[in-house]
Amino acid sequence: KPGKMDVQGDMVQQLYNAGRLAEISEYCRCDVLDTYFVFLRIALLMGQIDLSQEEVLVGLVRTMLEEQAAAHPAYQLYLDHWPQVIAR
Protein backbone atom coordinates (compact mmCIF):
# COMPACT_ATOMS: atom_id res chain seq x y z
CA LYS A 1 0.00 0.00 0.00
CA PRO A 2 1.26 3.49 -0.73
CA GLY A 3 1.37 5.01 2.76
CA LYS A 4 2.00 8.75 2.99
CA MET A 5 1.89 10.58 -0.32
CA ASP A 6 1.37 14.27 -1.09
CA VAL A 7 0.20 15.54 2.30
CA GLN A 8 1.99 14.82 5.57
CA GLY A 9 0.60 15.35 9.07
CA ASP A 10 2.78 18.38 9.72
CA MET A 11 1.15 20.13 6.73
CA VAL A 12 -2.40 19.98 8.09
CA GLN A 13 -2.19 23.25 10.04
CA GLN A 14 -1.00 25.11 6.94
CA LEU A 15 -3.82 23.60 4.89
CA TYR A 16 -6.31 24.59 7.56
CA ASN A 17 -4.97 28.13 7.72
CA ALA A 18 -5.33 28.36 3.94
CA GLY A 19 -8.94 27.14 4.14
CA ARG A 20 -8.13 23.94 2.24
CA LEU A 21 -10.44 21.77 4.33
CA ALA A 22 -11.35 19.40 1.50
CA GLU A 23 -7.66 18.48 1.16
CA ILE A 24 -7.48 17.76 4.89
CA SER A 25 -10.52 15.51 4.57
CA GLU A 26 -8.95 13.62 1.68
CA TYR A 27 -5.67 13.29 3.61
CA CYS A 28 -7.56 11.86 6.59
CA ARG A 29 -9.28 9.29 4.35
CA CYS A 30 -5.87 7.98 3.29
CA ASP A 31 -4.59 8.04 6.86
CA VAL A 32 -7.50 5.83 7.90
CA LEU A 33 -6.67 3.42 5.07
CA ASP A 34 -3.04 3.22 6.18
CA THR A 35 -4.12 2.56 9.78
CA TYR A 36 -6.52 -0.18 8.65
CA PHE A 37 -3.79 -1.92 6.68
CA VAL A 38 -1.48 -1.83 9.72
CA PHE A 39 -4.34 -3.28 11.80
CA LEU A 40 -4.77 -6.10 9.28
CA ARG A 41 -1.05 -6.89 9.28
CA ILE A 42 -0.98 -7.00 13.08
CA ALA A 43 -4.00 -9.32 13.05
CA LEU A 44 -2.11 -11.55 10.60
CA LEU A 45 1.05 -11.56 12.71
CA MET A 46 -0.95 -12.38 15.84
CA GLY A 47 -2.64 -15.31 14.11
CA GLN A 48 -6.11 -13.75 14.25
CA ILE A 49 -6.43 -13.97 10.45
CA ASP A 50 -4.44 -15.88 7.86
CA LEU A 51 -2.77 -14.55 4.72
CA SER A 52 -5.68 -15.45 2.46
CA GLN A 53 -8.11 -13.61 4.74
CA GLU A 54 -5.87 -10.55 4.73
CA GLU A 55 -5.69 -10.67 0.93
CA VAL A 56 -9.49 -10.84 0.68
CA LEU A 57 -9.93 -7.87 3.03
CA VAL A 58 -7.31 -5.82 1.18
CA GLY A 59 -9.02 -6.70 -2.10
CA LEU A 60 -12.35 -5.48 -0.75
CA VAL A 61 -10.77 -2.17 0.18
CA ARG A 62 -9.20 -1.83 -3.25
CA THR A 63 -12.59 -2.46 -4.87
CA MET A 64 -14.20 0.16 -2.63
CA LEU A 65 -11.50 2.66 -3.58
CA GLU A 66 -12.04 1.97 -7.27
CA GLU A 67 -15.80 2.42 -6.89
CA GLN A 68 -15.48 5.71 -4.96
CA ALA A 69 -12.44 7.22 -6.69
CA ALA A 70 -14.54 9.60 -8.79
CA ALA A 71 -16.05 11.14 -5.65
CA HIS A 72 -12.83 11.25 -3.62
CA PRO A 73 -9.69 12.40 -5.47
CA ALA A 74 -7.45 11.01 -2.73
CA TYR A 75 -8.73 7.51 -3.45
CA GLN A 76 -7.60 7.76 -7.06
CA LEU A 77 -4.24 9.11 -5.92
CA TYR A 78 -3.98 6.22 -3.45
CA LEU A 79 -4.73 3.72 -6.22
CA ASP A 80 -2.23 5.40 -8.55
CA HIS A 81 0.50 4.94 -5.93
CA TRP A 82 -0.53 1.39 -4.98
CA PRO A 83 1.91 -0.99 -6.67
CA GLN A 84 0.37 -3.99 -8.37
CA VAL A 85 0.92 -7.22 -6.47
CA ILE A 86 2.83 -9.87 -8.36
CA ALA A 87 1.00 -13.19 -8.38
CA ARG A 88 2.66 -15.96 -6.40
PDB file of C-alpha atoms in Angstrom:
ATOM      1  CA  LYS A   1       0.000   0.000   0.000  1.00  0.00           C
ATOM      2  CA  PRO A   2       1.256   3.493  -0.728  1.00  0.00           C
ATOM      3  CA  GLY A   3       1.366   5.008   2.764  1.00  0.00           C
ATOM      4  CA  LYS A   4       2.000   8.752   2.990  1.00  0.00           C
ATOM      5  CA  MET A   5       1.889  10.583  -0.317  1.00  0.00           C
ATOM      6  CA  ASP A   6       1.366  14.274  -1.093  1.00  0.00           C
ATOM      7  CA  VAL A   7       0.203  15.542   2.297  1.00  0.00           C
ATOM      8  CA  GLN A   8       1.990  14.823   5.572  1.00  0.00           C
ATOM      9  CA  GLY A   9       0.603  15.349   9.073  1.00  0.00           C
ATOM     10  CA  ASP A  10       2.781  18.378   9.715  1.00  0.00           C
ATOM     11  CA  MET A  11       1.154  20.125   6.727  1.00  0.00           C
ATOM     12  CA  VAL A  12      -2.402  19.978   8.095  1.00  0.00           C
ATOM     13  CA  GLN A  13      -2.190  23.254  10.040  1.00  0.00           C
ATOM     14  CA  GLN A  14      -1.004  25.113   6.939  1.00  0.00           C
ATOM     15  CA  LEU A  15      -3.819  23.603   4.890  1.00  0.00           C
ATOM     16  CA  TYR A  16      -6.312  24.592   7.563  1.00  0.00           C
ATOM     17  CA  ASN A  17      -4.972  28.133   7.718  1.00  0.00           C
ATOM     18  CA  ALA A  18      -5.332  28.359   3.940  1.00  0.00           C
ATOM     19  CA  GLY A  19      -8.937  27.141   4.138  1.00  0.00           C
ATOM     20  CA  ARG A  20      -8.134  23.942   2.239  1.00  0.00           C
ATOM     21  CA  LEU A  21     -10.443  21.775   4.329  1.00  0.00           C
ATOM     22  CA  ALA A  22     -11.348  19.396   1.498  1.00  0.00           C
ATOM     23  CA  GLU A  23      -7.657  18.484   1.157  1.00  0.00           C
ATOM     24  CA  ILE A  24      -7.485  17.761   4.885  1.00  0.00           C
ATOM     25  CA  SER A  25     -10.518  15.514   4.566  1.00  0.00           C
ATOM     26  CA  GLU A  26      -8.947  13.616   1.677  1.00  0.00           C
ATOM     27  CA  TYR A  27      -5.668  13.293   3.614  1.00  0.00           C
ATOM     28  CA  CYS A  28      -7.562  11.857   6.590  1.00  0.00           C
ATOM     29  CA  ARG A  29      -9.275   9.293   4.353  1.00  0.00           C
ATOM     30  CA  CYS A  30      -5.867   7.984   3.292  1.00  0.00           C
ATOM     31  CA  ASP A  31      -4.588   8.045   6.857  1.00  0.00           C
ATOM     32  CA  VAL A  32      -7.504   5.833   7.899  1.00  0.00           C
ATOM     33  CA  LEU A  33      -6.672   3.423   5.073  1.00  0.00           C
ATOM     34  CA  ASP A  34      -3.045   3.218   6.184  1.00  0.00           C
ATOM     35  CA  THR A  35      -4.120   2.560   9.776  1.00  0.00           C
ATOM     36  CA  TYR A  36      -6.518  -0.177   8.655  1.00  0.00           C
ATOM     37  CA  PHE A  37      -3.794  -1.923   6.676  1.00  0.00           C
ATOM     38  CA  VAL A  38      -1.484  -1.828   9.721  1.00  0.00           C
ATOM     39  CA  PHE A  39      -4.338  -3.276  11.802  1.00  0.00           C
ATOM     40  CA  LEU A  40      -4.770  -6.101   9.281  1.00  0.00           C
ATOM     41  CA  ARG A  41      -1.046  -6.887   9.278  1.00  0.00           C
ATOM     42  CA  ILE A  42      -0.982  -7.002  13.082  1.00  0.00           C
ATOM     43  CA  ALA A  43      -3.999  -9.323  13.050  1.00  0.00           C
ATOM     44  CA  LEU A  44      -2.109 -11.545  10.600  1.00  0.00           C
ATOM     45  CA  LEU A  45       1.055 -11.560  12.710  1.00  0.00           C
ATOM     46  CA  MET A  46      -0.950 -12.377  15.840  1.00  0.00           C
ATOM     47  CA  GLY A  47      -2.643 -15.306  14.107  1.00  0.00           C
ATOM     48  CA  GLN A  48      -6.115 -13.748  14.248  1.00  0.00           C
ATOM     49  CA  ILE A  49      -6.427 -13.974  10.453  1.00  0.00           C
ATOM     50  CA  ASP A  50      -4.436 -15.881   7.863  1.00  0.00           C
ATOM     51  CA  LEU A  51      -2.773 -14.546   4.719  1.00  0.00           C
ATOM     52  CA  SER A  52      -5.681 -15.449   2.460  1.00  0.00           C
ATOM     53  CA  GLN A  53      -8.114 -13.605   4.745  1.00  0.00           C
ATOM     54  CA  GLU A  54      -5.867 -10.548   4.728  1.00  0.00           C
ATOM     55  CA  GLU A  55      -5.691 -10.671   0.928  1.00  0.00           C
ATOM     56  CA  VAL A  56      -9.489 -10.838   0.681  1.00  0.00           C
ATOM     57  CA  LEU A  57      -9.934  -7.874   3.029  1.00  0.00           C
ATOM     58  CA  VAL A  58      -7.305  -5.821   1.184  1.00  0.00           C
ATOM     59  CA  GLY A  59      -9.016  -6.701  -2.099  1.00  0.00           C
ATOM     60  CA  LEU A  60     -12.350  -5.479  -0.749  1.00  0.00           C
ATOM     61  CA  VAL A  61     -10.772  -2.167   0.180  1.00  0.00           C
ATOM     62  CA  ARG A  62      -9.199  -1.833  -3.252  1.00  0.00           C
ATOM     63  CA  THR A  63     -12.593  -2.463  -4.872  1.00  0.00           C
ATOM     64  CA  MET A  64     -14.205   0.161  -2.629  1.00  0.00           C
ATOM     65  CA  LEU A  65     -11.503   2.660  -3.585  1.00  0.00           C
ATOM     66  CA  GLU A  66     -12.036   1.972  -7.274  1.00  0.00           C
ATOM     67  CA  GLU A  67     -15.798   2.420  -6.887  1.00  0.00           C
ATOM     68  CA  GLN A  68     -15.481   5.708  -4.960  1.00  0.00           C
ATOM     69  CA  ALA A  69     -12.443   7.219  -6.693  1.00  0.00           C
ATOM     70  CA  ALA A  70     -14.539   9.604  -8.789  1.00  0.00           C
ATOM     71  CA  ALA A  71     -16.054  11.137  -5.648  1.00  0.00           C
ATOM     72  CA  HIS A  72     -12.828  11.255  -3.625  1.00  0.00           C
ATOM     73  CA  PRO A  73      -9.691  12.398  -5.467  1.00  0.00           C
ATOM     74  CA  ALA A  74      -7.446  11.007  -2.729  1.00  0.00           C
ATOM     75  CA  TYR A  75      -8.728   7.508  -3.447  1.00  0.00           C
ATOM     76  CA  GLN A  76      -7.603   7.764  -7.061  1.00  0.00           C
ATOM     77  CA  LEU A  77      -4.237   9.107  -5.922  1.00  0.00           C
ATOM     78  CA  TYR A  78      -3.979   6.217  -3.448  1.00  0.00           C
ATOM     79  CA  LEU A  79      -4.726   3.721  -6.223  1.00  0.00           C
ATOM     80  CA  ASP A  80      -2.229   5.401  -8.552  1.00  0.00           C
ATOM     81  CA  HIS A  81       0.497   4.935  -5.931  1.00  0.00           C
ATOM     82  CA  TRP A  82      -0.532   1.387  -4.983  1.00  0.00           C
ATOM     83  CA  PRO A  83       1.906  -0.993  -6.667  1.00  0.00           C
ATOM     84  CA  GLN A  84       0.369  -3.985  -8.371  1.00  0.00           C
ATOM     85  CA  VAL A  85       0.922  -7.221  -6.469  1.00  0.00           C
ATOM     86  CA  ILE A  86       2.832  -9.872  -8.359  1.00  0.00           C
ATOM     87  CA  ALA A  87       1.003 -13.195  -8.376  1.00  0.00           C
ATOM     88  CA  ARG A  88       2.661 -15.961  -6.401  1.00  0.00           C
TER      89      ARG A  88
END
